[in-house]
């Protein structure tokens, strides 16, 4: 995709793709490559003065990568980034929790994935919301919900939530 976007000289999509590649490296714990790719993305974004959530949230992955590598990063701009985001997803809330070590972001992230699970169950079965079913046995219910919870980020959120809030 990046090769095609470079041939087309589509700067916005080049920036988005570099940011996505950086996030992949982040989740693979290759923070040095994550920093490199996200910085390339941000350089294009800044030169074009582009905006939007998808072009602002990579900063958070950059900062967290720097934090994990004990490198300096712009802590003061985090609140500006948060305030400029029009939508904060469960992924971004989780990154904010890891970056700021503020459990309220973890709690929001957990609530968001629970809402997604409710919606998956509701829309795939035509049943009431998962949270409305007393004595819900996850093993007997919606496999889509279980599959979603097995994905790396939702799984990490649940594990961290249980460590922090269910001591």
mmCIF file of C-alpha atoms in Angstrom, residues 35 39 42 46 56-68 70-82 96 99-100:
data_model
loop_
_atom_site.group_PDB
_atom_site.id
_atom_site.type_symbol
_atom_site.label_atom_id
_atom_site.label_comp_id
_atom_site.label_asym_id
_atom_site.label_seq_id
_atom_site.Cartn_x
_atom_site.Cartn_y
_atom_site.Cartn_z
ATOM 1 C CA UNK A 35 9.402 5.789 16.712
ATOM 2 C CA UNK A 39 8.172 10.346 13.197
ATOM 3 C CA UNK A 42 4.291 13.145 11.728
ATOM 4 C CA UNK A 46 3.076 18.647 10.110
ATOM 5 C CA UNK A 56 -3.126 12.998 16.051
ATOM 6 C CA UNK A 57 -3.274 9.722 17.965
ATOM 7 C CA UNK A 58 0.062 8.433 16.547
ATOM 8 C CA UNK A 59 1.744 10.976 18.841
ATOM 9 C CA UNK A 60 0.520 8.949 21.798
ATOM 10 C CA UNK A 61 2.105 5.759 20.433
ATOM 11 C CA UNK A 62 5.282 7.743 19.794
ATOM 12 C CA UNK A 63 5.351 9.056 23.363
ATOM 13 C CA UNK A 64 4.657 5.643 24.865
ATOM 14 C CA UNK A 65 7.416 4.109 22.745
ATOM 15 C CA UNK A 66 9.764 6.821 24.022
ATOM 16 C CA UNK A 67 8.627 6.173 27.589
ATOM 17 C CA UNK A 68 9.379 2.450 27.221
ATOM 18 C CA UNK A 70 13.474 5.868 28.556
ATOM 19 C CA UNK A 71 13.713 8.631 25.959
ATOM 20 C CA UNK A 72 12.429 12.152 26.383
ATOM 21 C CA UNK A 73 9.057 13.088 24.916
ATOM 22 C CA UNK A 74 6.735 16.068 25.034
ATOM 23 C CA UNK A 75 4.608 15.322 28.103
ATOM 24 C CA UNK A 76 3.067 18.786 28.017
ATOM 25 C CA UNK A 77 1.379 18.192 24.663
ATOM 26 C CA UNK A 78 -0.551 15.101 25.812
ATOM 27 C CA UNK A 79 -3.466 17.076 27.240
ATOM 28 C CA UNK A 80 -3.610 19.172 24.036
ATOM 29 C CA UNK A 81 -3.785 15.971 21.989
ATOM 30 C CA UNK A 82 -6.512 14.552 24.223
ATOM 31 C CA UNK A 96 -3.429 6.919 27.558
ATOM 32 C CA UNK A 99 1.250 6.537 29.105
ATOM 33 C CA UNK A 100 -0.208 8.533 31.998
#
